[in-house]
Amino acid sequence: MVGVSFETWSEIKRKPMNMGNAMVLNAYVAKFEDNKYVHINSASVGDTVYIIVETIGLTGKKIEVNLLDRDGILDGKNFSVVDLLQDDKDTQGLLTAIVDKQGKAIYKVKLQPSSDKKDIENWGNKINKTKDKKIYTCLLVDADKHNPGVNITYTGRNAKDHENDSRKSSKTNYWLDENGKWFELKKKTPVIVIDPGHGDNNSKNSVYDPGAGSGKEYEKDYALIISKAIKNELEKEHFTVYMTREADINVDPKGPLNWRYEFANKKKGDIFISVHLNSGTDNNVFSVYQQGKGNETQSKNLAKEIMEKLRPIVTVPDNNIRQVKGYTRFSTLSVLNNFKGEAGILMEFGGIDSSANQQNIKGNKDKIGKAVKDGVITYLEKKV
């Protein structure tokens, strides 16, 4: 959506300017990273982005911007104004800003209709029902509305699709990417927190938690192997993924497990996956516990989809999803019932004492990671 159509911005700047005129040179969507604005081509519902409009001769002037929905996915009208975006400055849905001394008008915008979760989910569901699960938008820049009498030239790039749109402006104030591409709005992808079991210690109290063990083989290490593989696969699909630990770590917790679910809740996780192994030699028999405090249905559905995808790799008995109600004798399961997100599960990848299971995990970690990722994706697709 960064576009200059008929001439490049550098070419325009080299030309002598008529100082009696004003120009809107460029408009694009960006994220703020490393103390600078970085152009982006897509974002998700709920994301906070910045719309940047670059101008000449308009310092101190007010400019209005908005997104145009090409196919009318959100309200049924082609090239409709997406006028429900939340601006950090305006409360009436109008995206306006004053051009600064550098010639830029900057808008901090939340790509959502309101703060209501149902409204946000409604947008996401509409997007997810499209063929490629995204909608196409461009920027509409209006500097004339708030500055009557000022002669303003726009150098934006119109979409060819706008040729039959009666509202098309001859001033070319519809902005596309410089290559004629649309800015893509996608459904919000969930934040996923993976919790490799054990591997934490408290040096103040000399407490160390390796989990179940067999000789020099410990649950903490295999849980980390599996968790890293899952994270790697999920990130290939552009999910936001956090891990409670990526190595053995020293923590000073309020309790032996609190730091895990507190981390997940602080990251505003939607899905929580805790990875463990059993003690004993039950080979590679897989089992899963689901959250049982408030999110039973979603957690069970997540567990079922992941189980099905894992069947070719590990032994998955029937009817082995166990619902956690309250605090059972398995104290580790409190991580599920204190997680505040959408769905939480705890998976047990067989017995640590089985050498066959150890080799299966090491040799098939990538397949395991992909299976879990596929299960998550199937769960999300069916949830729509």
CSV table of C-alpha atoms in Angstrom, one decimal:
chain,number,residue,atom,x,y,z
A,1,MET,CA,0.0,0.0,0.0
A,2,VAL,CA,3.0,2.2,-0.3
A,3,GLY,CA,2.5,3.5,-3.8
A,4,VAL,CA,3.5,6.2,-6.2
A,5,SER,CA,1.9,5.5,-9.5
A,6,PHE,CA,2.9,7.6,-12.4
A,7,GLU,CA,6.2,8.9,-11.2
A,8,THR,CA,8.4,7.6,-8.4
A,9,TRP,CA,8.6,9.7,-5.2
A,10,SER,CA,12.4,10.4,-5.9
A,11,GLU,CA,11.5,11.7,-9.3
A,12,ILE,CA,8.9,14.0,-7.9
A,13,LYS,CA,11.2,15.4,-5.3
A,14,ARG,CA,13.8,16.3,-7.9
A,15,LYS,CA,11.4,18.5,-9.8
A,16,PRO,CA,11.0,22.2,-9.1
A,17,MET,CA,8.0,22.7,-6.8
A,18,ASN,CA,5.3,25.4,-7.1
A,19,MET,CA,5.2,26.4,-3.5
A,20,GLY,CA,1.7,27.6,-4.0
A,21,ASN,CA,0.6,24.0,-4.3
A,22,ALA,CA,0.6,21.2,-1.8
A,23,MET,CA,1.2,17.5,-2.5
A,24,VAL,CA,0.3,14.2,-0.9
A,25,LEU,CA,3.3,12.1,-2.0
A,26,ASN,CA,2.9,8.7,-0.4
A,27,ALA,CA,0.8,6.7,2.0
A,28,TYR,CA,1.4,3.3,3.5
A,29,VAL,CA,0.8,1.0,6.5
A,30,ALA,CA,3.7,0.4,8.9
A,31,LYS,CA,4.7,-1.2,12.2
A,32,PHE,CA,7.0,0.6,14.7
A,33,GLU,CA,10.2,-1.4,15.1
A,34,ASP,CA,13.6,-0.4,16.4
A,35,ASN,CA,12.5,3.3,16.7
A,36,LYS,CA,11.4,3.5,13.1
A,37,TYR,CA,8.4,2.9,10.9
A,38,VAL,CA,8.7,-0.2,8.7
A,39,HIS,CA,6.4,-0.7,5.8
A,40,ILE,CA,4.2,-3.8,6.0
A,41,ASN,CA,2.0,-5.5,3.4
A,42,SER,CA,-0.5,-7.2,5.7
A,43,ALA,CA,-1.8,-7.4,9.2
A,44,SER,CA,-4.4,-9.2,11.3
A,45,VAL,CA,-7.6,-8.1,12.9
A,46,GLY,CA,-6.8,-6.7,16.3
A,47,ASP,CA,-3.2,-5.6,15.4
A,48,THR,CA,-2.0,-2.1,16.1
A,49,VAL,CA,-0.5,-0.5,13.0
A,50,TYR,CA,0.5,3.0,11.9
A,51,ILE,CA,-0.7,4.7,8.7
A,52,ILE,CA,1.9,7.1,7.4
A,53,VAL,CA,1.1,9.9,4.9
A,54,GLU,CA,4.0,11.8,3.5
A,55,THR,CA,3.3,15.3,2.1
A,56,ILE,CA,4.9,18.6,0.9
A,57,GLY,CA,3.4,22.0,1.7
A,58,LEU,CA,0.8,20.7,4.2
A,59,THR,CA,2.6,21.1,7.6
A,60,GLY,CA,0.1,21.9,10.3
A,61,LYS,CA,-2.8,20.8,8.1
A,62,LYS,CA,-5.3,18.1,9.0
A,63,ILE,CA,-5.6,15.0,6.8
A,64,GLU,CA,-8.2,12.2,6.9
A,65,VAL,CA,-7.4,8.6,6.0
A,66,ASN,CA,-9.2,5.3,5.9
A,67,LEU,CA,-9.1,1.8,4.4
A,68,LEU,CA,-11.2,0.8,1.5
A,69,ASP,CA,-12.5,-2.8,1.4
A,70,ARG,CA,-12.2,-3.9,-2.2
A,71,ASP,CA,-14.8,-6.7,-2.2
A,72,GLY,CA,-17.1,-5.4,0.5
A,73,ILE,CA,-16.4,-8.4,2.8
A,74,LEU,CA,-17.1,-6.4,6.0
A,75,ASP,CA,-20.3,-4.6,5.0
A,76,GLY,CA,-21.3,-6.0,1.6
A,77,LYS,CA,-20.4,-3.0,-0.6
A,78,ASN,CA,-17.4,-3.0,-3.0
A,79,PHE,CA,-14.8,-0.3,-2.3
A,80,SER,CA,-16.6,0.5,1.0
A,81,VAL,CA,-14.9,2.7,3.6
A,82,VAL,CA,-13.8,0.6,6.6
A,83,ASP,CA,-15.0,3.4,9.0
A,84,LEU,CA,-15.0,1.4,12.2
A,85,LEU,CA,-11.3,1.3,12.7
A,86,GLN,CA,-10.2,2.4,16.2
A,87,ASP,CA,-7.9,5.4,16.2
A,88,ASP,CA,-5.9,6.3,19.3
A,89,LYS,CA,-6.9,10.0,19.0
A,90,ASP,CA,-10.4,10.1,17.7
A,91,THR,CA,-13.5,8.6,19.3
A,92,GLN,CA,-15.9,9.1,16.4
A,93,GLY,CA,-14.3,6.6,13.9
A,94,LEU,CA,-12.7,9.4,11.8
A,95,LEU,CA,-9.0,8.9,11.3
A,96,THR,CA,-7.5,12.3,11.2
A,97,ALA,CA,-4.1,13.7,12.1
A,98,ILE,CA,-2.1,16.9,11.8
A,99,VAL,CA,0.9,16.9,9.4
A,100,ASP,CA,4.1,17.4,11.4
A,101,LYS,CA,7.2,19.5,10.6
A,102,GLN,CA,8.7,16.6,8.6
A,103,GLY,CA,5.6,16.6,6.4
A,104,LYS,CA,4.2,13.4,7.8
A,105,ALA,CA,0.7,12.7,9.2
A,106,ILE,CA,0.9,9.6,11.4
A,107,TYR,CA,-2.1,7.6,12.6
A,108,LYS,CA,-1.9,4.9,15.3
A,109,VAL,CA,-4.8,2.5,14.5
A,110,LYS,CA,-6.2,-0.7,15.8
A,111,LEU,CA,-7.5,-2.9,13.0
A,112,GLN,CA,-10.8,-3.8,14.7
A,113,PRO,CA,-14.4,-2.5,14.8
A,114,SER,CA,-14.5,-2.0,18.6
A,115,SER,CA,-13.2,-3.4,21.8
A,116,ASP,CA,-16.0,-5.9,22.0
A,117,LYS,CA,-14.7,-9.5,21.5
A,118,LYS,CA,-17.8,-10.5,19.6
A,119,ASP,CA,-17.4,-7.7,17.1
A,120,ILE,CA,-13.8,-8.6,16.6
A,121,GLU,CA,-14.6,-12.2,16.2
A,122,ASN,CA,-17.3,-11.3,13.7
A,123,TRP,CA,-14.8,-9.5,11.5
A,124,GLY,CA,-12.4,-12.5,11.7
A,125,ASN,CA,-15.1,-15.0,10.8
A,126,LYS,CA,-16.1,-13.0,7.7
A,127,ILE,CA,-12.5,-12.9,6.6
A,128,ASN,CA,-12.0,-16.6,7.3
A,129,LYS,CA,-14.9,-17.5,5.0
A,130,THR,CA,-13.3,-15.9,2.0
A,131,LYS,CA,-11.5,-18.1,-0.5
A,132,ASP,CA,-8.0,-17.3,0.6
A,133,LYS,CA,-8.9,-16.2,4.2
A,134,LYS,CA,-8.0,-12.5,3.7
A,135,ILE,CA,-9.5,-9.3,2.4
A,136,TYR,CA,-7.9,-6.7,0.2
A,137,THR,CA,-7.8,-3.1,1.1
A,138,CYS,CA,-6.2,0.1,0.0
A,139,LEU,CA,-5.8,3.6,1.6
A,140,LEU,CA,-8.0,6.5,0.9
A,141,VAL,CA,-6.3,9.8,1.7
A,142,ASP,CA,-8.4,13.0,1.9
A,143,ALA,CA,-6.5,16.2,2.4
A,144,ASP,CA,-9.2,18.4,0.7
A,145,LYS,CA,-12.0,17.9,3.2
A,146,HIS,CA,-10.3,19.8,6.1
A,147,ASN,CA,-8.4,22.3,3.9
A,148,PRO,CA,-10.8,24.0,1.6
A,149,GLY,CA,-9.2,26.4,-0.9
A,150,VAL,CA,-5.8,24.7,-0.8
A,151,ASN,CA,-4.7,23.3,-4.2
A,152,ILE,CA,-3.7,19.8,-3.4
A,153,THR,CA,-2.1,17.3,-5.8
A,154,TYR,CA,-2.2,13.5,-5.1
A,155,THR,CA,0.4,11.1,-6.5
A,156,GLY,CA,-1.3,7.9,-5.3
A,157,ARG,CA,-1.8,4.8,-7.4
A,158,ASN,CA,-5.3,3.9,-8.3
A,159,ALA,CA,-6.4,0.3,-8.6
A,160,LYS,CA,-7.6,-0.7,-12.0
A,161,ASP,CA,-10.6,-2.1,-10.3
A,162,HIS,CA,-11.7,1.4,-9.4
A,163,GLU,CA,-12.2,2.5,-13.0
A,164,ASN,CA,-15.9,1.7,-12.8
A,165,ASP,CA,-16.4,3.2,-9.3
A,166,SER,CA,-18.5,6.3,-9.5
A,167,ARG,CA,-16.7,7.7,-6.4
A,168,LYS,CA,-13.3,7.5,-8.0
A,169,SER,CA,-11.4,10.8,-7.6
A,170,SER,CA,-9.4,12.2,-10.5
A,171,LYS,CA,-6.9,13.2,-7.9
A,172,THR,CA,-5.8,9.6,-7.5
A,173,ASN,CA,-6.1,9.5,-3.7
A,174,TYR,CA,-6.5,5.7,-3.5
A,175,TRP,CA,-3.2,4.3,-2.5
A,176,LEU,CA,-2.0,0.8,-3.4
A,177,ASP,CA,1.4,-0.8,-2.9
A,178,GLU,CA,4.0,0.6,-5.4
A,179,ASN,CA,3.7,-2.6,-7.3
A,180,GLY,CA,-0.1,-2.3,-7.5
A,181,LYS,CA,-0.7,-4.8,-4.7
A,182,TRP,CA,-3.4,-4.5,-2.0
A,183,PHE,CA,-2.9,-4.3,1.7
A,184,GLU,CA,-4.1,-7.6,3.1
A,185,LEU,CA,-6.2,-7.9,6.3
A,186,LYS,CA,-6.3,-11.3,7.8
A,187,LYS,CA,-8.1,-12.9,10.7
A,188,LYS,CA,-6.1,-12.6,13.9
A,189,THR,CA,-3.9,-15.6,14.4
A,190,PRO,CA,-3.9,-16.9,18.0
A,191,VAL,CA,-1.0,-16.4,20.4
A,192,ILE,CA,0.3,-19.9,21.3
A,193,VAL,CA,2.3,-20.5,24.4
A,194,ILE,CA,4.3,-23.8,24.6
A,195,ASP,CA,5.4,-25.0,28.0
A,196,PRO,CA,8.2,-27.5,28.1
A,197,GLY,CA,7.6,-29.3,31.4
A,198,HIS,CA,10.2,-29.1,34.2
A,199,GLY,CA,13.7,-27.8,33.7
A,200,ASP,CA,13.3,-25.0,36.2
A,201,ASN,CA,15.2,-24.5,39.5
A,202,ASN,CA,15.3,-22.1,42.4
A,203,SER,CA,18.9,-21.4,43.4
A,204,LYS,CA,17.8,-19.7,46.6
A,205,ASN,CA,16.1,-22.9,47.8
A,206,SER,CA,18.4,-25.3,46.0
A,207,VAL,CA,15.4,-26.8,44.2
A,208,TYR,CA,15.9,-28.5,40.9
A,209,ASP,CA,13.2,-30.1,38.7
A,210,PRO,CA,14.4,-32.5,36.0
A,211,GLY,CA,11.1,-34.3,35.9
A,212,ALA,CA,11.0,-38.1,35.4
A,213,GLY,CA,14.3,-39.7,34.7
A,214,SER,CA,16.0,-42.8,33.4
A,215,GLY,CA,19.8,-42.9,33.9
A,216,LYS,CA,21.1,-39.7,32.3
A,217,GLU,CA,17.9,-39.2,30.3
A,218,TYR,CA,15.4,-36.6,31.8
A,219,GLU,CA,11.9,-35.6,31.0
A,220,LYS,CA,12.9,-31.9,30.9
A,221,ASP,CA,15.2,-32.4,27.9
A,222,TYR,CA,12.7,-34.4,25.9
A,223,ALA,CA,10.0,-32.0,26.6
A,224,LEU,CA,12.2,-29.2,25.3
A,225,ILE,CA,13.1,-31.2,22.1
A,226,ILE,CA,9.4,-31.7,21.3
A,227,SER,CA,8.5,-28.1,22.3
A,228,LYS,CA,11.1,-26.5,20.0
A,229,ALA,CA,10.0,-28.7,17.1
A,230,ILE,CA,6.4,-27.6,17.7
A,231,LYS,CA,7.4,-23.9,17.9
A,232,ASN,CA,9.4,-24.2,14.7
A,233,GLU,CA,6.5,-25.6,12.7
A,234,LEU,CA,4.0,-23.1,14.1
A,235,GLU,CA,6.2,-20.2,13.2
A,236,LYS,CA,6.4,-21.4,9.6
A,237,GLU,CA,2.7,-20.6,9.5
A,238,HIS,CA,3.3,-17.2,11.0
A,239,PHE,CA,1.7,-17.9,14.4
A,240,THR,CA,2.9,-15.9,17.3
A,241,VAL,CA,4.6,-18.4,19.5
A,242,TYR,CA,6.2,-18.1,23.0
A,243,MET,CA,7.9,-20.7,25.1
A,244,THR,CA,7.9,-20.6,28.9
A,245,ARG,CA,11.5,-21.7,28.7
A,246,GLU,CA,14.0,-22.4,25.9
A,247,ALA,CA,16.7,-23.9,28.2
A,248,ASP,CA,17.1,-24.9,31.8
A,249,ILE,CA,16.3,-21.8,33.7
A,250,ASN,CA,16.6,-20.3,37.2
A,251,VAL,CA,13.4,-18.8,38.5
A,252,ASP,CA,12.3,-17.5,41.9
A,253,PRO,CA,8.7,-18.4,41.7
A,254,LYS,CA,5.9,-17.6,44.1
A,255,GLY,CA,5.1,-21.3,43.8
A,256,PRO,CA,6.6,-24.2,41.9
A,257,LEU,CA,4.4,-23.7,38.8
A,258,ASN,CA,2.9,-20.2,39.0
A,259,TRP,CA,5.5,-18.7,36.8
A,260,ARG,CA,4.4,-20.9,33.9
A,261,TYR,CA,0.8,-19.9,33.7
A,262,GLU,CA,1.6,-16.3,34.7
A,263,PHE,CA,3.9,-16.1,31.7
A,264,ALA,CA,1.2,-17.5,29.4
A,265,ASN,CA,-1.4,-15.1,30.8
A,266,LYS,CA,1.0,-12.1,30.5
A,267,LYS,CA,1.6,-12.9,26.9
A,268,LYS,CA,-2.2,-13.0,26.4
A,269,GLY,CA,-2.0,-16.5,25.1
A,270,ASP,CA,-5.0,-18.0,23.3
A,271,ILE,CA,-3.7,-21.5,23.3
A,272,PHE,CA,-1.6,-23.2,25.9
A,273,ILE,CA,0.3,-26.5,25.2
A,274,SER,CA,2.3,-28.1,28.0
A,275,VAL,CA,4.6,-30.9,27.0
A,276,HIS,CA,5.6,-33.8,29.3
A,277,LEU,CA,6.6,-37.4,29.4
A,278,ASN,CA,5.4,-40.1,31.9
A,279,SER,CA,7.7,-42.1,34.1
A,280,GLY,CA,7.9,-45.8,33.4
A,281,THR,CA,8.3,-47.9,30.2
A,282,ASP,CA,4.9,-47.5,28.5
A,283,ASN,CA,6.8,-47.0,25.3
A,284,ASN,CA,5.4,-44.2,23.2
A,285,VAL,CA,1.8,-44.2,24.4
A,286,PHE,CA,0.5,-40.7,24.1
A,287,SER,CA,-2.1,-39.1,26.4
A,288,VAL,CA,-3.5,-35.7,26.9
A,289,TYR,CA,-5.2,-33.7,29.7
A,290,GLN,CA,-7.6,-30.9,28.8
A,291,GLN,CA,-8.4,-27.8,30.6
A,292,GLY,CA,-11.5,-28.3,32.7
A,293,LYS,CA,-12.2,-25.0,34.2
A,294,GLY,CA,-14.2,-22.7,32.0
A,295,ASN,CA,-13.0,-23.8,28.6
A,296,GLU,CA,-13.8,-27.5,28.5
A,297,THR,CA,-15.2,-27.7,25.0
A,298,GLN,CA,-12.5,-25.8,23.2
A,299,SER,CA,-9.8,-27.6,25.1
A,300,LYS,CA,-11.3,-31.0,24.3
A,301,ASN,CA,-11.6,-30.1,20.6
A,302,LEU,CA,-8.0,-29.0,20.5
A,303,ALA,CA,-6.9,-32.2,22.2
A,304,LYS,CA,-8.9,-34.3,19.8
A,305,GLU,CA,-7.5,-32.7,16.6
A,306,ILE,CA,-3.9,-32.9,17.8
A,307,MET,CA,-4.4,-36.6,18.9
A,308,GLU,CA,-5.6,-37.5,15.4
A,309,LYS,CA,-2.7,-35.9,13.7
A,310,LEU,CA,-0.2,-37.7,16.1
A,311,ARG,CA,-1.6,-41.2,15.5
A,312,PRO,CA,0.8,-42.1,12.7
A,313,ILE,CA,3.8,-41.2,14.9
A,314,VAL,CA,2.9,-42.2,18.5
A,315,THR,CA,0.6,-44.8,20.0
A,316,VAL,CA,-2.7,-43.1,20.8
A,317,PRO,CA,-5.2,-45.2,22.6
A,318,ASP,CA,-8.9,-44.5,22.2
A,319,ASN,CA,-10.7,-42.4,24.8
A,320,ASN,CA,-7.5,-41.1,26.4
A,321,ILE,CA,-8.5,-37.4,26.8
A,322,ARG,CA,-8.8,-36.7,30.5
A,323,GLN,CA,-10.6,-33.7,31.7
A,324,VAL,CA,-9.0,-31.9,34.6
A,325,LYS,CA,-11.6,-30.7,37.2
A,326,GLY,CA,-10.2,-28.5,39.9
A,327,TYR,CA,-6.9,-29.5,41.4
A,328,THR,CA,-6.2,-33.2,41.1
A,329,ARG,CA,-3.4,-35.1,42.6
A,330,PHE,CA,-1.4,-34.2,39.5
A,331,SER,CA,-0.3,-30.9,40.8
A,332,THR,CA,1.3,-30.0,37.5
A,333,LEU,CA,-2.1,-29.7,35.9
A,334,SER,CA,-2.8,-26.5,37.8
A,335,VAL,CA,-1.1,-24.8,34.9
A,336,LEU,CA,-4.2,-25.6,32.9
A,337,ASN,CA,-6.8,-24.4,35.3
A,338,ASN,CA,-5.0,-21.1,35.9
A,339,PHE,CA,-4.5,-20.4,32.2
A,340,LYS,CA,-7.0,-17.6,31.1
A,341,GLY,CA,-7.0,-18.2,27.4
A,342,GLU,CA,-9.2,-20.1,25.0
A,343,ALA,CA,-7.9,-23.6,25.2
A,344,GLY,CA,-5.3,-25.4,27.2
A,345,ILE,CA,-3.9,-29.0,27.1
A,346,LEU,CA,-1.1,-31.0,28.7
A,347,MET,CA,0.4,-33.8,26.6
A,348,GLU,CA,2.3,-36.8,27.9
A,349,PHE,CA,4.6,-38.3,25.2
A,350,GLY,CA,5.0,-41.8,26.6
A,351,GLY,CA,7.5,-43.1,29.1
A,352,ILE,CA,10.9,-41.7,29.7
A,353,ASP,CA,12.2,-45.2,30.7
A,354,SER,CA,11.5,-46.6,27.2
A,355,SER,CA,14.6,-46.4,25.0
A,356,ALA,CA,12.3,-47.0,22.0
A,357,ASN,CA,10.3,-43.9,23.0
A,358,GLN,CA,13.5,-41.9,23.4
A,359,GLN,CA,14.6,-42.7,19.9
A,360,ASN,CA,11.2,-42.1,18.5
A,361,ILE,CA,11.1,-38.6,19.9
A,362,LYS,CA,14.6,-37.8,18.8
A,363,GLY,CA,14.2,-39.3,15.3
A,364,ASN,CA,10.7,-38.0,14.6
A,365,LYS,CA,10.7,-34.6,16.4
A,366,ASP,CA,10.0,-32.7,13.2
A,367,LYS,CA,7.1,-35.0,12.3
A,368,ILE,CA,5.7,-34.6,15.9
A,369,GLY,CA,6.0,-30.8,15.6
A,370,LYS,CA,4.2,-30.8,12.2
A,371,ALA,CA,1.5,-33.1,13.5
A,372,VAL,CA,0.8,-30.8,16.5
A,373,LYS,CA,0.8,-27.7,14.1
A,374,ASP,CA,-1.6,-29.5,11.8
A,375,GLY,CA,-3.9,-30.3,14.7
A,376,VAL,CA,-3.9,-26.7,15.8
A,377,ILE,CA,-4.8,-25.5,12.3
A,378,THR,CA,-7.6,-28.0,12.0
A,379,TYR,CA,-9.0,-27.0,15.4
A,380,LEU,CA,-9.0,-23.3,14.3
A,381,GLU,CA,-10.6,-24.0,10.9
A,382,LYS,CA,-13.4,-26.0,12.5
A,383,LYS,CA,-13.9,-23.4,15.2
A,384,VAL,CA,-15.0,-20.8,12.6
